[in-house]
Amino acid sequence: MRHRLDIDTFREIGDSLFRNKRRTLLTGFGIFWGLFMLLFLVGGGNGLKQMLSMNFEGFATNTIVIISSNTSKPWKGMKEGRYWQLDRKDVERLRTLMPELDVVAPQVSNWGQTATYKGNSSSVSIKGISGDYHKVEAPLLKYGRTISEADVEQERKVCVIGKRVYNDLFPEGDDPCGRYIQVGSVFLRIIGVDYSSGNISINGSASESVMMPFSVAAQLYKRGNNVDIICMTGKKGVKMSTLEGRIRSILSREHLFDPTDDQAVMVLNTEQIFSIVDNLFRGVNFLIWLVGIGTLLAGAVGVSNIMMVTVRERTVEIGIRRAIGAVPRDILSQIIWESVALTLAAGSTGIVFSVLILNVVEALTKHQAAFQISFWTAILAALLLSVLGVLAGLAPALRAMKIKPVDAMRDE
Amino acid sequence: MLIELKGVHKTYDNGQPLHVLKGIDLSIEKGEFVSIMGASGSGKSTLLNILGILDNYDEGEYHLAGKLIKNLTEREGATYRNQMIGFVFQSFNLIGFKTAVENVELPLFYQGVNRHRRREAAMAYLEKMGLTDWASHYPNEMSGGQKQRVAIARALITHPEIILADEPTGALDSKTSVEVMELLTRLNREDGVTIIVVTHESGVANCADKIVHIKDGLIEKIEDNRQHHSSVFGTKTIMK
């Protein structure tokens, strides 16, 4: 009957690790630093990604925005460089001809306007939006509601103001719903405040906008049937990039431009932007893991190296152990345990340290994004460490196993 | 017969073959006190290594307590060493970062005896060696004689069939040497422990009841020394 785990097994490990404190410390530092780097980079990368993603906050990821532009190719006897204009009929056409689309939301806009309320003023951009625009760019309502279909149909003179506009006009900061602000020559009743801080600027960012019903804006700024931009989102599962061609051809038929003329319609596909960001971060993540794992491996090789030296130094000791009855497996497990104990202790310190530092980073960025690694990442790291520890201890342990008991008989 | 060697040969092959043991026949009974004497290079250390299952041999047979010791695996070798043989080395070979009592209990640790009983047994043997007060001291805090007594306690703790001592007094002054040899003699007389001492000092060899002289890999003669008149320096001293 052979044991194995009693307190002395662990005391043996502790004894041999503490016998050369400085060496143990320096060796452990490699592992500590490797793990710290890995987790810190992983956490930092995630946080940065989140911070970047906040710029797209509230924006549907499958949105196409189209804007009319000058043609760049001659077509049917007409010269290139001709300007054409999107109009309300296009909205209807796209709605009926393209059942894959969920929302087709026209917008007219007017930049560089000034909104005033009781002597406070704010420079704003006006957006005339349809009742379903909130499905494209989700508002983060602090007060009130969004523009509805009924607002558009009945041409109500109401508006939703953005965060910055609200802060400018209502510095005392109470619920402004029901109050009237003046924009240009008209008074608009506030029905909501949008606190969304997204930075995607389609006709200006939400925070500096005054949004009013599409019909009101068209009338106010005398646009007739004209539309500045059309925002579209696809139904679930529809890949927007595959629809681009059909959208172009529908428009080209009506407005008489070359369907192959890419410049005639400016198409902004958020899907592409998101995929660029995604790809960017996939690359960054790859680098993070490469550097992190690399540093960690270098640490493990260091441990393995030092254990090799230790085993050589302890030849006599190991020989004595063998002479008084240790079987090779006892020696093997002792060396591997030492290696695992060293890696785990150093690595856990690395985990704790990186968690602390990430916490500080989070506090410094005012908790805008979650930099902290998840609990499971930490568990995974600990598992990875144990495996590394075993691997690092393997070569030295095999060498230790080769030590013969006769070696104890030699003089020290 | 506790130990029975028949025609044991051993050749080391480091570049050119070195025939160290050239057919050793030796029988040792339980409870005997035997010393093996010989000049350096005579093969006495090799013989001790074979007796202690620290090394294997090429030809012949070695029976220890009825078991044939030949072509053992590392594990079997370790187990037999642990259970049947206690070693006492010239340079004590205590583990430096362990206290006296921890050193003594180490063989039991490898037997899987639990912590409490291990400590109890180790303390009992230290007491027998008169070292109770030194139990928690480290080897470098002890004198040579004390270290060797700790080593003897470690050798005894597993109740081995034989104690193999390789130049047990080699690193001790003459006074301590006498004490250590007296201790071994007492263990043999009072507790009936079989003891084999390898030495090149005639004074040490003279403590034994039987002296095996080895020369050039062969047993030259086996001397009956129950009268202890073998030492050229007199019977009561160990000449250094």
PDB file of N, CA and C in Angstrom, chain A residues 1-4 6-9 11-12 15-16 19 314 316-317 320-331 334 401 403-406 408-412, chain B residues 48-49 53-55 74-76 78-79 81-82 85 87 89-91 93-95 97-98 102-103 105-115 118-119 154 166:
ATOM      1  N   MET A   1       0.845  -1.209   0.000  1.00  0.00           N
ATOM      2  CA  MET A   1       0.000   0.000   0.000  1.00  0.00           C
ATOM      3  C   MET A   1       0.869   1.243   0.000  1.00  0.00           C
ATOM      4  N   ARG A   2       0.757   2.002  -1.035  1.00  0.00           N
ATOM      5  CA  ARG A   2       1.567   3.230  -1.073  1.00  0.00           C
ATOM      6  C   ARG A   2       0.645   4.434  -1.025  1.00  0.00           C
ATOM      7  N   HIS A   3       1.100   5.499  -0.478  1.00  0.00           N
ATOM      8  CA  HIS A   3       0.278   6.664  -0.117  1.00  0.00           C
ATOM      9  C   HIS A   3      -0.333   7.357  -1.344  1.00  0.00           C
ATOM     10  N   ARG A   4      -0.608   8.501  -1.749  1.00  0.00           N
ATOM     11  CA  ARG A   4       0.420   9.455  -2.050  1.00  0.00           C
ATOM     12  C   ARG A   4       0.255  10.842  -1.448  1.00  0.00           C
ATOM     13  N   ASP A   6      -0.074  13.163   1.191  1.00  0.00           N
ATOM     14  CA  ASP A   6      -0.283  13.695   2.530  1.00  0.00           C
ATOM     15  C   ASP A   6       0.491  14.990   2.645  1.00  0.00           C
ATOM     16  N   ILE A   7       0.348  15.631   3.802  1.00  0.00           N
ATOM     17  CA  ILE A   7       0.885  16.980   3.949  1.00  0.00           C
ATOM     18  C   ILE A   7       2.352  17.035   3.550  1.00  0.00           C
ATOM     19  N   ASP A   8       3.081  15.958   3.888  1.00  0.00           N
ATOM     20  CA  ASP A   8       4.517  15.987   3.629  1.00  0.00           C
ATOM     21  C   ASP A   8       4.841  16.041   2.149  1.00  0.00           C
ATOM     22  N   THR A   9       3.952  15.468   1.315  1.00  0.00           N
ATOM     23  CA  THR A   9       4.182  15.580  -0.122  1.00  0.00           C
ATOM     24  C   THR A   9       4.273  17.050  -0.491  1.00  0.00           C
ATOM     25  N   ARG A  11       4.827  19.527   1.669  1.00  0.00           N
ATOM     26  CA  ARG A  11       5.937  20.186   2.354  1.00  0.00           C
ATOM     27  C   ARG A  11       7.228  19.965   1.595  1.00  0.00           C
ATOM     28  N   GLU A  12       7.378  18.762   1.036  1.00  0.00           N
ATOM     29  CA  GLU A  12       8.565  18.471   0.224  1.00  0.00           C
ATOM     30  C   GLU A  12       8.669  19.493  -0.904  1.00  0.00           C
ATOM     31  N   ASP A  15       9.480  22.894   0.483  1.00  0.00           N
ATOM     32  CA  ASP A  15      10.880  22.930   0.913  1.00  0.00           C
ATOM     33  C   ASP A  15      11.809  23.163  -0.258  1.00  0.00           C
ATOM     34  N   SER A  16      11.606  22.363  -1.317  1.00  0.00           N
ATOM     35  CA  SER A  16      12.589  22.475  -2.396  1.00  0.00           C
ATOM     36  C   SER A  16      12.422  23.787  -3.158  1.00  0.00           C
ATOM     37  N   ARG A  19      14.025  26.620  -1.022  1.00  0.00           N
ATOM     38  CA  ARG A  19      15.437  26.510  -0.688  1.00  0.00           C
ATOM     39  C   ARG A  19      16.251  27.550  -1.439  1.00  0.00           C
ATOM     40  N   ARG A 314      20.646  18.283  -7.558  1.00  0.00           N
ATOM     41  CA  ARG A 314      20.097  17.419  -6.515  1.00  0.00           C
ATOM     42  C   ARG A 314      20.367  15.948  -6.778  1.00  0.00           C
ATOM     43  N   VAL A 316      22.615  13.877  -5.810  1.00  0.00           N
ATOM     44  CA  VAL A 316      22.881  13.073  -4.615  1.00  0.00           C
ATOM     45  C   VAL A 316      21.610  12.881  -3.802  1.00  0.00           C
ATOM     46  N   GLU A 317      20.891  13.987  -3.613  1.00  0.00           N
ATOM     47  CA  GLU A 317      19.655  13.896  -2.832  1.00  0.00           C
ATOM     48  C   GLU A 317      18.692  12.882  -3.451  1.00  0.00           C
ATOM     49  N   ILE A 320      19.879   9.428  -2.839  1.00  0.00           N
ATOM     50  CA  ILE A 320      19.565   8.958  -1.482  1.00  0.00           C
ATOM     51  C   ILE A 320      18.123   8.483  -1.413  1.00  0.00           C
ATOM     52  N   ARG A 321      17.237   9.303  -1.974  1.00  0.00           N
ATOM     53  CA  ARG A 321      15.821   8.935  -1.947  1.00  0.00           C
ATOM     54  C   ARG A 321      15.596   7.591  -2.622  1.00  0.00           C
ATOM     55  N   ARG A 322      16.287   7.403  -3.751  1.00  0.00           N
ATOM     56  CA  ARG A 322      16.135   6.140  -4.465  1.00  0.00           C
ATOM     57  C   ARG A 322      16.690   4.992  -3.636  1.00  0.00           C
ATOM     58  N   ALA A 323      17.846   5.238  -2.956  1.00  0.00           N
ATOM     59  CA  ALA A 323      18.477   4.177  -2.178  1.00  0.00           C
ATOM     60  C   ALA A 323      17.599   3.738  -1.015  1.00  0.00           C
ATOM     61  N   ILE A 324      16.881   4.680  -0.424  1.00  0.00           N
ATOM     62  CA  ILE A 324      16.073   4.278   0.723  1.00  0.00           C
ATOM     63  C   ILE A 324      14.644   3.952   0.323  1.00  0.00           C
ATOM     64  N   GLY A 325      14.387   3.754  -0.970  1.00  0.00           N
ATOM     65  CA  GLY A 325      13.119   3.134  -1.332  1.00  0.00           C
ATOM     66  C   GLY A 325      12.163   3.933  -2.187  1.00  0.00           C
ATOM     67  N   ALA A 326      12.583   5.117  -2.706  1.00  0.00           N
ATOM     68  CA  ALA A 326      11.684   5.832  -3.597  1.00  0.00           C
ATOM     69  C   ALA A 326      11.678   5.131  -4.953  1.00  0.00           C
ATOM     70  N   VAL A 327      10.490   4.845  -5.483  1.00  0.00           N
ATOM     71  CA  VAL A 327      10.433   4.262  -6.823  1.00  0.00           C
ATOM     72  C   VAL A 327      10.523   5.413  -7.821  1.00  0.00           C
ATOM     73  N   PRO A 328      10.913   5.099  -9.071  1.00  0.00           N
ATOM     74  CA  PRO A 328      11.069   6.184 -10.051  1.00  0.00           C
ATOM     75  C   PRO A 328       9.851   7.090 -10.127  1.00  0.00           C
ATOM     76  N   ARG A 329       8.658   6.486  -9.966  1.00  0.00           N
ATOM     77  CA  ARG A 329       7.459   7.313 -10.087  1.00  0.00           C
ATOM     78  C   ARG A 329       7.384   8.371  -8.984  1.00  0.00           C
ATOM     79  N   ASP A 330       7.898   8.030  -7.797  1.00  0.00           N
ATOM     80  CA  ASP A 330       7.917   9.019  -6.718  1.00  0.00           C
ATOM     81  C   ASP A 330       8.731  10.240  -7.122  1.00  0.00           C
ATOM     82  N   ILE A 331       9.884   9.958  -7.723  1.00  0.00           N
ATOM     83  CA  ILE A 331      10.768  11.050  -8.133  1.00  0.00           C
ATOM     84  C   ILE A 331      10.098  11.854  -9.243  1.00  0.00           C
ATOM     85  N   GLN A 334       7.359  13.955  -7.919  1.00  0.00           N
ATOM     86  CA  GLN A 334       7.847  15.068  -7.105  1.00  0.00           C
ATOM     87  C   GLN A 334       8.316  16.236  -7.970  1.00  0.00           C
ATOM     88  N   MET A 401      14.533  10.849 -13.153  1.00  0.00           N
ATOM     89  CA  MET A 401      14.218   9.426 -13.038  1.00  0.00           C
ATOM     90  C   MET A 401      15.411   8.560 -13.416  1.00  0.00           C
ATOM     91  N   ILE A 403      18.403   9.085 -12.617  1.00  0.00           N
ATOM     92  CA  ILE A 403      19.431   9.067 -11.578  1.00  0.00           C
ATOM     93  C   ILE A 403      19.372   7.735 -10.830  1.00  0.00           C
ATOM     94  N   LYS A 404      20.521   7.081 -10.732  1.00  0.00           N
ATOM     95  CA  LYS A 404      20.585   5.761 -10.101  1.00  0.00           C
ATOM     96  C   LYS A 404      20.896   5.921  -8.620  1.00  0.00           C
ATOM     97  N   PRO A 405      20.416   4.992  -7.818  1.00  0.00           N
ATOM     98  CA  PRO A 405      20.716   5.074  -6.394  1.00  0.00           C
ATOM     99  C   PRO A 405      22.218   5.043  -6.105  1.00  0.00           C
ATOM    100  N   VAL A 406      22.990   4.413  -6.998  1.00  0.00           N
ATOM    101  CA  VAL A 406      24.445   4.366  -6.777  1.00  0.00           C
ATOM    102  C   VAL A 406      25.026   5.773  -6.695  1.00  0.00           C
ATOM    103  N   ALA A 408      24.120   8.115  -5.066  1.00  0.00           N
ATOM    104  CA  ALA A 408      24.145   8.618  -3.702  1.00  0.00           C
ATOM    105  C   ALA A 408      25.432   8.211  -3.002  1.00  0.00           C
ATOM    106  N   MET A 409      26.044   7.117  -3.462  1.00  0.00           N
ATOM    107  CA  MET A 409      27.235   6.604  -2.809  1.00  0.00           C
ATOM    108  C   MET A 409      28.447   7.471  -3.107  1.00  0.00           C
ATOM    109  N   ARG A 410      28.378   8.180  -4.221  1.00  0.00           N
ATOM    110  CA  ARG A 410      29.508   9.039  -4.552  1.00  0.00           C
ATOM    111  C   ARG A 410      29.616  10.146  -3.524  1.00  0.00           C
ATOM    112  N   ASP A 411      30.828  10.599  -3.350  1.00  0.00           N
ATOM    113  CA  ASP A 411      31.026  11.680  -2.386  1.00  0.00           C
ATOM    114  C   ASP A 411      30.412  12.968  -2.908  1.00  0.00           C
ATOM    115  N   GLU A 412      29.886  13.754  -1.961  1.00  0.00           N
ATOM    116  CA  GLU A 412      29.258  15.009  -2.358  1.00  0.00           C
ATOM    117  C   GLU A 412      30.298  16.003  -2.796  1.00  0.00           C
TER     118      GLU A 412
ATOM    119  N   LEU B  48      29.365  -4.459  -2.325  1.00  0.00           N
ATOM    120  CA  LEU B  48      28.366  -3.830  -1.459  1.00  0.00           C
ATOM    121  C   LEU B  48      27.169  -3.333  -2.274  1.00  0.00           C
ATOM    122  N   ASN B  49      27.468  -2.715  -3.431  1.00  0.00           N
ATOM    123  CA  ASN B  49      26.382  -2.225  -4.280  1.00  0.00           C
ATOM    124  C   ASN B  49      25.467  -3.356  -4.722  1.00  0.00           C
ATOM    125  N   ILE B  53      21.426  -4.096  -3.659  1.00  0.00           N
ATOM    126  CA  ILE B  53      20.533  -3.961  -4.826  1.00  0.00           C
ATOM    127  C   ILE B  53      20.629  -2.560  -5.430  1.00  0.00           C
ATOM    128  N   LEU B  54      21.813  -1.980  -5.331  1.00  0.00           N
ATOM    129  CA  LEU B  54      22.002  -0.681  -5.971  1.00  0.00           C
ATOM    130  C   LEU B  54      22.557  -0.882  -7.374  1.00  0.00           C
ATOM    131  N   ASP B  55      23.066  -2.072  -7.623  1.00  0.00           N
ATOM    132  CA  ASP B  55      23.703  -2.349  -8.902  1.00  0.00           C
ATOM    133  C   ASP B  55      23.361  -3.797  -9.255  1.00  0.00           C
ATOM    134  N   GLU B  74      13.092  -1.403 -11.744  1.00  0.00           N
ATOM    135  CA  GLU B  74      13.415  -0.312 -10.823  1.00  0.00           C
ATOM    136  C   GLU B  74      12.486  -0.329  -9.615  1.00  0.00           C
ATOM    137  N   ARG B  75      11.215  -0.623  -9.901  1.00  0.00           N
ATOM    138  CA  ARG B  75      10.211  -0.589  -8.848  1.00  0.00           C
ATOM    139  C   ARG B  75      10.439  -1.702  -7.826  1.00  0.00           C
ATOM    140  N   GLU B  76      10.697  -2.927  -8.333  1.00  0.00           N
ATOM    141  CA  GLU B  76      10.962  -4.044  -7.418  1.00  0.00           C
ATOM    142  C   GLU B  76      12.213  -3.767  -6.596  1.00  0.00           C
ATOM    143  N   ALA B  78      13.505  -0.941  -5.788  1.00  0.00           N
ATOM    144  CA  ALA B  78      13.237   0.075  -4.782  1.00  0.00           C
ATOM    145  C   ALA B  78      12.480  -0.512  -3.602  1.00  0.00           C
ATOM    146  N   THR B  79      11.521  -1.370  -3.902  1.00  0.00           N
ATOM    147  CA  THR B  79      10.714  -1.955  -2.838  1.00  0.00           C
ATOM    148  C   THR B  79      11.565  -2.857  -1.939  1.00  0.00           C
ATOM    149  N   ARG B  81      14.822  -2.748  -1.520  1.00  0.00           N
ATOM    150  CA  ARG B  81      15.743  -1.892  -0.771  1.00  0.00           C
ATOM    151  C   ARG B  81      15.041  -1.291   0.425  1.00  0.00           C
ATOM    152  N   ASN B  82      13.838  -0.816   0.140  1.00  0.00           N
ATOM    153  CA  ASN B  82      13.087  -0.141   1.179  1.00  0.00           C
ATOM    154  C   ASN B  82      12.747  -1.082   2.332  1.00  0.00           C
ATOM    155  N   ILE B  85      16.690  -3.636   3.340  1.00  0.00           N
ATOM    156  CA  ILE B  85      18.052  -3.160   3.507  1.00  0.00           C
ATOM    157  C   ILE B  85      18.065  -1.767   4.117  1.00  0.00           C
ATOM    158  N   PHE B  87      20.712   1.389   4.771  1.00  0.00           N
ATOM    159  CA  PHE B  87      22.043   1.843   4.354  1.00  0.00           C
ATOM    160  C   PHE B  87      22.632   2.825   5.355  1.00  0.00           C
ATOM    161  N   PHE B  89      25.963   5.336   5.114  1.00  0.00           N
ATOM    162  CA  PHE B  89      26.992   5.741   4.155  1.00  0.00           C
ATOM    163  C   PHE B  89      28.152   6.444   4.849  1.00  0.00           C
ATOM    164  N   GLN B  90      29.265   6.461   4.147  1.00  0.00           N
ATOM    165  CA  GLN B  90      30.450   7.140   4.662  1.00  0.00           C
ATOM    166  C   GLN B  90      30.184   8.626   4.912  1.00  0.00           C
ATOM    167  N   SER B  91      29.530   9.260   3.913  1.00  0.00           N
ATOM    168  CA  SER B  91      29.295  10.697   4.058  1.00  0.00           C
ATOM    169  C   SER B  91      27.892  10.974   4.602  1.00  0.00           C
ATOM    170  N   ASN B  93      25.017  11.053   4.070  1.00  0.00           N
ATOM    171  CA  ASN B  93      23.939  11.190   3.094  1.00  0.00           C
ATOM    172  C   ASN B  93      22.571  11.469   3.712  1.00  0.00           C
ATOM    173  N   LEU B  94      22.596  12.433   4.618  1.00  0.00           N
ATOM    174  CA  LEU B  94      21.301  12.926   5.098  1.00  0.00           C
ATOM    175  C   LEU B  94      20.870  14.029   4.147  1.00  0.00           C
ATOM    176  N   ILE B  95      19.559  14.278   4.083  1.00  0.00           N
ATOM    177  CA  ILE B  95      19.086  15.357   3.213  1.00  0.00           C
ATOM    178  C   ILE B  95      19.149  16.656   4.002  1.00  0.00           C
ATOM    179  N   PHE B  97      18.119  19.730   3.858  1.00  0.00           N
ATOM    180  CA  PHE B  97      17.058  20.678   4.211  1.00  0.00           C
ATOM    181  C   PHE B  97      15.953  20.019   5.021  1.00  0.00           C
ATOM    182  N   LYS B  98      16.253  18.810   5.524  1.00  0.00           N
ATOM    183  CA  LYS B  98      15.289  18.142   6.397  1.00  0.00           C
ATOM    184  C   LYS B  98      15.889  17.992   7.787  1.00  0.00           C
ATOM    185  N   GLU B 102      12.869  14.203  10.323  1.00  0.00           N
ATOM    186  CA  GLU B 102      12.318  14.066   8.968  1.00  0.00           C
ATOM    187  C   GLU B 102      13.167  13.126   8.126  1.00  0.00           C
ATOM    188  N   ASN B 103      14.485  13.213   8.319  1.00  0.00           N
ATOM    189  CA  ASN B 103      15.375  12.297   7.611  1.00  0.00           C
ATOM    190  C   ASN B 103      15.095  10.854   8.006  1.00  0.00           C
ATOM    191  N   GLU B 105      12.377   9.535   9.157  1.00  0.00           N
ATOM    192  CA  GLU B 105      11.079   8.978   8.757  1.00  0.00           C
ATOM    193  C   GLU B 105      10.921   8.841   7.240  1.00  0.00           C
ATOM    194  N   LEU B 106      11.891   9.334   6.480  1.00  0.00           N
ATOM    195  CA  LEU B 106      11.755   9.326   5.021  1.00  0.00           C
ATOM    196  C   LEU B 106      11.485   7.933   4.413  1.00  0.00           C
ATOM    197  N   PRO B 107      12.185   6.863   4.866  1.00  0.00           N
ATOM    198  CA  PRO B 107      11.878   5.545   4.280  1.00  0.00           C
ATOM    199  C   PRO B 107      10.427   5.128   4.503  1.00  0.00           C
ATOM    200  N   LEU B 108       9.880   5.508   5.660  1.00  0.00           N
ATOM    201  CA  LEU B 108       8.483   5.160   5.931  1.00  0.00           C
ATOM    202  C   LEU B 108       7.544   5.970   5.043  1.00  0.00           C
ATOM    203  N   PHE B 109       7.961   7.205   4.733  1.00  0.00           N
ATOM    204  CA  PHE B 109       7.182   8.037   3.811  1.00  0.00           C
ATOM    205  C   PHE B 109       7.022   7.314   2.482  1.00  0.00           C
ATOM    206  N   TYR B 110       8.126   6.724   2.008  1.00  0.00           N
ATOM    207  CA  TYR B 110       8.045   6.023   0.727  1.00  0.00           C
ATOM    208  C   TYR B 110       7.327   4.684   0.855  1.00  0.00           C
ATOM    209  N   GLN B 111       7.154   4.209   2.096  1.00  0.00           N
ATOM    210  CA  GLN B 111       6.355   2.988   2.277  1.00  0.00           C
ATOM    211  C   GLN B 111       4.872   3.316   2.333  1.00  0.00           C
ATOM    212  N   GLY B 112       4.569   4.566   2.535  1.00  0.00           N
ATOM    213  CA  GLY B 112       3.169   4.963   2.604  1.00  0.00           C
ATOM    214  C   GLY B 112       2.593   4.876   4.002  1.00  0.00           C
ATOM    215  N   VAL B 113       3.473   4.870   5.007  1.00  0.00           N
ATOM    216  CA  VAL B 113       2.997   4.868   6.391  1.00  0.00           C
ATOM    217  C   VAL B 113       2.470   6.257   6.723  1.00  0.00           C
ATOM    218  N   ASN B 114       1.400   6.310   7.500  1.00  0.00           N
ATOM    219  CA  ASN B 114       0.826   7.640   7.716  1.00  0.00           C
ATOM    220  C   ASN B 114       1.693   8.486   8.637  1.00  0.00           C
ATOM    221  N   ARG B 115       1.454   9.756   8.516  1.00  0.00           N
ATOM    222  CA  ARG B 115       2.300  10.786   9.093  1.00  0.00           C
ATOM    223  C   ARG B 115       2.530  10.615  10.589  1.00  0.00           C
ATOM    224  N   ARG B 118       4.582   7.496  11.414  1.00  0.00           N
ATOM    225  CA  ARG B 118       5.926   7.727  10.920  1.00  0.00           C
ATOM    226  C   ARG B 118       6.727   8.511  11.946  1.00  0.00           C
ATOM    227  N   ARG B 119       6.118   9.606  12.398  1.00  0.00           N
ATOM    228  CA  ARG B 119       6.795  10.492  13.335  1.00  0.00           C
ATOM    229  C   ARG B 119       7.082   9.748  14.646  1.00  0.00           C
ATOM    230  N   ARG B 154      17.833   6.011  10.585  1.00  0.00           N
ATOM    231  CA  ARG B 154      17.095   5.958   9.323  1.00  0.00           C
ATOM    232  C   ARG B 154      17.180   4.558   8.707  1.00  0.00           C
ATOM    233  N   ASP B 166      28.755   1.354   4.519  1.00  0.00           N
ATOM    234  CA  ASP B 166      29.885   1.572   3.613  1.00  0.00           C
ATOM    235  C   ASP B 166      30.838   2.562   4.267  1.00  0.00           C
TER     236      ASP B 166
END
